[in-house]
Amino acid sequence: MRVAVLICTFVAALFAAVPARAECLAAPDLPADAAAGPAAHDRQGRLVAPVMVNGQGPFRFIVDTGANRSVLSRRLAEQLGLVPSGVGMVHSIDNVSEAPLASITSLRYGALDLPSGATPLLEGPVLAGEDGLLGVDGMRGRRLRMDFERRCIEITPARNAGMLRGWEMVRGELRFGHLVMVRAAVRGVRVNVLIDTGSDTSLANTALQEALRTRMRDSDEAFGAPRAFTAGQTVVLDNIMVISQLSMGELELDNVAAYVGDFHIFALWDLLEDPTLLIGMDVLSQTKGLAIDYDRARVFFDLGDRRRGRWAVN
């Protein structure tokens, strides 16, 4: 069996200390097709959910809005006695490679059944020692809400989800089934923006860099060659730019730093020629919370006490 899997996770080779657990919000009364509960942080600050696999666990899965399929670590597959039954093509930030597939009978978050079946097995720094990635293939018609401050995750039917009062909303569109893309602008340049909670680093394509160069001299800055990990390989990045102001609807983001390159993932999405920015957890984690409505293609940000509509990245 061969399947194509999109894994957009990108992990820089920098490790942050895991902060102390905060008290979690009490889960509201939830319908049958919903789940909510506490989460943890991995070493890169990404949210990690407790997930049951084949009735065992819970295991630690990174919540990855850039992955169209959930993924198991090879270590966990061995622990569960899973035997590879095929090969799939895994598209990462910088390449496409083969990965073994193992069949799982159930994948659950709380009381919520998520897509199982043939599941890719990965290893290496991309998982940062965690048990797997929780992809967005189970989010159709649902709203995923992540509280970064209190470390909670909530998945509810989008049509029955309560209002997010005080949150900033940005309209988007669905690409490739489950990938939410929103429109933005930088200095009058139209930009595609992708929200990726599996990446701890923000990325831009060279089309965006060149468009900004034409609009404003000295809009980018080089910082040597930092090292980063994608799904299985190490990538050297030698260019970074700081976007002084990014407008998404009525929301303004200041000082967004992004590594620049024509990464494989931009080509896969047919976005090499269009100015595009992938926003990772280096930016997202500076909000109090993020919610994505996979039914209406809406993205919500909880900016907390910040001035309404303004979001400065430190």
XYZ file of C-alpha atoms in Angstrom, residues 67-273:
207
model
C -0.002 17.764 9.046
C -2.847 16.291 7.013
C -2.435 12.905 8.714
C -1.609 11.762 12.211
C 1.765 10.069 12.677
C 3.251 7.560 15.122
C 6.857 7.399 16.210
C 8.645 4.192 15.274
C 9.415 3.727 18.955
C 5.710 3.755 19.832
C 4.905 1.391 16.958
C 7.433 -1.098 18.316
C 6.042 -0.673 21.831
C 2.540 -1.492 20.547
C 3.784 -4.423 18.476
C 2.748 -2.837 15.180
C 4.231 -4.317 12.016
C 4.696 -2.118 8.898
C 2.239 -3.102 6.170
C 3.174 -0.698 3.397
C 5.052 2.434 2.426
C 3.855 6.021 2.119
C 5.361 9.185 0.703
C 5.843 11.822 3.385
C 6.113 15.448 2.281
C 8.046 17.535 4.781
C 9.149 21.149 4.711
C 12.198 20.450 2.575
C 11.749 17.080 0.881
C 9.637 14.061 0.087
C 10.658 10.658 1.409
C 9.288 7.182 2.002
C 8.032 6.112 5.423
C 6.663 2.765 6.599
C 2.925 2.515 7.287
C 1.350 0.542 10.107
C -2.341 -0.165 10.538
C -3.962 1.016 13.774
C -7.531 0.168 14.746
C -8.309 3.201 16.899
C -7.028 6.685 17.668
C -8.839 8.642 20.377
C -8.569 12.013 22.064
C -10.811 11.931 25.118
C -14.147 10.502 23.956
C -13.473 11.553 20.367
C -12.717 8.927 17.722
C -10.188 10.163 15.162
C -9.194 8.661 11.787
C -7.023 5.565 12.158
C -6.067 2.918 9.591
C -2.735 3.074 7.733
C -0.533 5.484 9.682
C 2.986 6.727 8.824
C 5.833 5.907 11.201
C 8.517 8.567 11.691
C 11.598 8.986 13.826
C 14.256 11.584 14.529
C 14.371 15.162 15.842
C 11.127 16.169 14.127
C 9.178 14.460 16.932
C 11.451 15.861 19.668
C 11.084 12.625 21.621
C 7.266 12.626 21.533
C 5.054 9.677 20.579
C 3.438 11.131 17.474
C 1.741 13.978 15.639
C -1.984 14.672 15.837
C -2.896 15.794 12.322
C -5.947 17.630 11.025
C -7.552 14.775 9.084
C -10.008 14.392 11.971
C -10.973 18.071 12.073
C -13.447 18.213 9.176
C -16.538 20.089 10.359
C -14.928 20.756 13.731
C -13.295 23.599 15.600
C -9.901 23.076 17.194
C -9.200 25.416 20.096
C -5.805 25.619 21.808
C -5.205 27.578 25.000
C -1.442 28.151 25.129
C -1.503 29.931 28.472
C -3.507 27.333 30.393
C -2.478 24.409 28.200
C -5.868 23.108 27.156
C -7.195 21.640 23.929
C -10.823 21.525 22.845
C -12.258 19.859 19.739
C -15.958 20.486 19.125
C -18.401 20.380 16.196
C -17.966 23.781 14.546
C -21.704 24.369 14.179
C -22.271 23.892 17.929
C -19.134 25.658 19.160
C -19.689 28.587 21.471
C -18.735 32.143 20.574
C -15.172 33.247 21.269
C -15.901 36.632 22.772
C -13.008 39.062 22.638
C -11.025 36.957 20.156
C -9.777 38.367 16.850
C -11.184 36.550 13.793
C -9.535 36.230 10.379
C -11.355 34.708 7.392
C -9.551 32.099 5.341
C -10.060 29.299 2.850
C -9.451 25.560 2.901
C -6.672 24.153 0.737
C -5.927 20.450 0.175
C -8.949 19.529 2.260
C -7.808 20.620 5.713
C -5.132 23.292 5.355
C -6.465 26.731 6.301
C -4.895 29.638 4.411
C -5.649 33.280 5.190
C -4.940 36.386 3.128
C -2.692 39.110 4.465
C -0.694 42.107 3.273
C 2.797 43.472 3.922
C 3.582 46.973 2.650
C 0.871 46.590 0.027
C 2.094 43.134 -1.046
C -0.613 40.455 -0.900
C 0.567 37.455 1.122
C -0.767 33.943 1.679
C -0.485 32.988 5.365
C -0.506 29.409 6.666
C -0.956 28.547 10.362
C 1.286 25.656 11.476
C 1.308 24.641 15.152
C 3.694 21.791 14.349
C 6.471 24.168 13.299
C 8.375 26.063 15.959
C 9.751 28.439 13.316
C 8.107 30.773 10.788
C 9.072 30.457 7.109
C 8.739 32.655 4.018
C 9.298 31.904 0.357
C 11.652 33.914 -1.833
C 8.696 35.350 -3.764
C 7.729 37.245 -0.609
C 11.301 38.368 -0.015
C 11.692 39.637 -3.576
C 8.327 41.407 -3.525
C 9.316 43.251 -0.356
C 12.730 44.132 -1.777
C 11.029 45.919 -4.633
C 8.755 47.799 -2.229
C 11.264 48.635 0.471
C 15.058 48.557 0.421
C 16.835 46.622 3.195
C 13.678 44.766 4.227
C 15.580 41.573 5.069
C 18.637 40.724 7.139
C 21.009 37.737 7.150
C 21.963 36.018 10.421
C 24.431 33.343 9.394
C 23.409 29.711 8.918
C 21.214 28.326 11.705
C 20.468 24.605 11.656
C 16.990 23.136 11.575
C 15.285 19.747 11.354
C 12.467 18.622 9.075
C 10.847 15.187 8.979
C 14.006 13.120 8.804
C 16.720 15.440 7.493
C 18.765 18.415 8.624
C 18.423 21.654 6.636
C 20.801 24.624 6.776
C 19.080 27.994 6.538
C 21.151 31.048 5.727
C 18.634 33.849 5.352
C 16.128 35.424 7.678
C 13.978 38.509 7.347
C 11.948 40.533 9.802
C 8.520 41.697 8.631
C 7.846 44.963 10.411
C 4.074 44.819 9.954
C 1.749 42.105 8.662
C -1.967 42.838 8.233
C -4.483 39.975 8.432
C -7.972 41.417 8.183
C -8.187 43.900 11.048
C -5.330 42.190 12.903
C -1.834 43.718 12.793
C 1.296 41.664 13.564
C 4.559 43.510 14.176
C 8.152 42.225 13.913
C 7.581 38.738 12.490
C 10.906 36.966 11.843
C 10.895 34.251 9.163
C 13.510 32.033 7.542
C 13.500 32.442 3.763
C 13.731 29.704 1.151
C 11.938 27.926 -1.680
C 11.120 24.966 0.501
C 9.611 21.818 -0.979
C 6.359 22.357 0.871
C 5.729 25.661 -0.947
C 6.183 23.869 -4.280
C 3.801 21.097 -3.209
C 1.155 23.697 -2.377
C 1.812 25.456 -5.718
C 2.792 28.608 -3.817
C 6.371 29.141 -5.012
C 5.384 32.059 -7.235
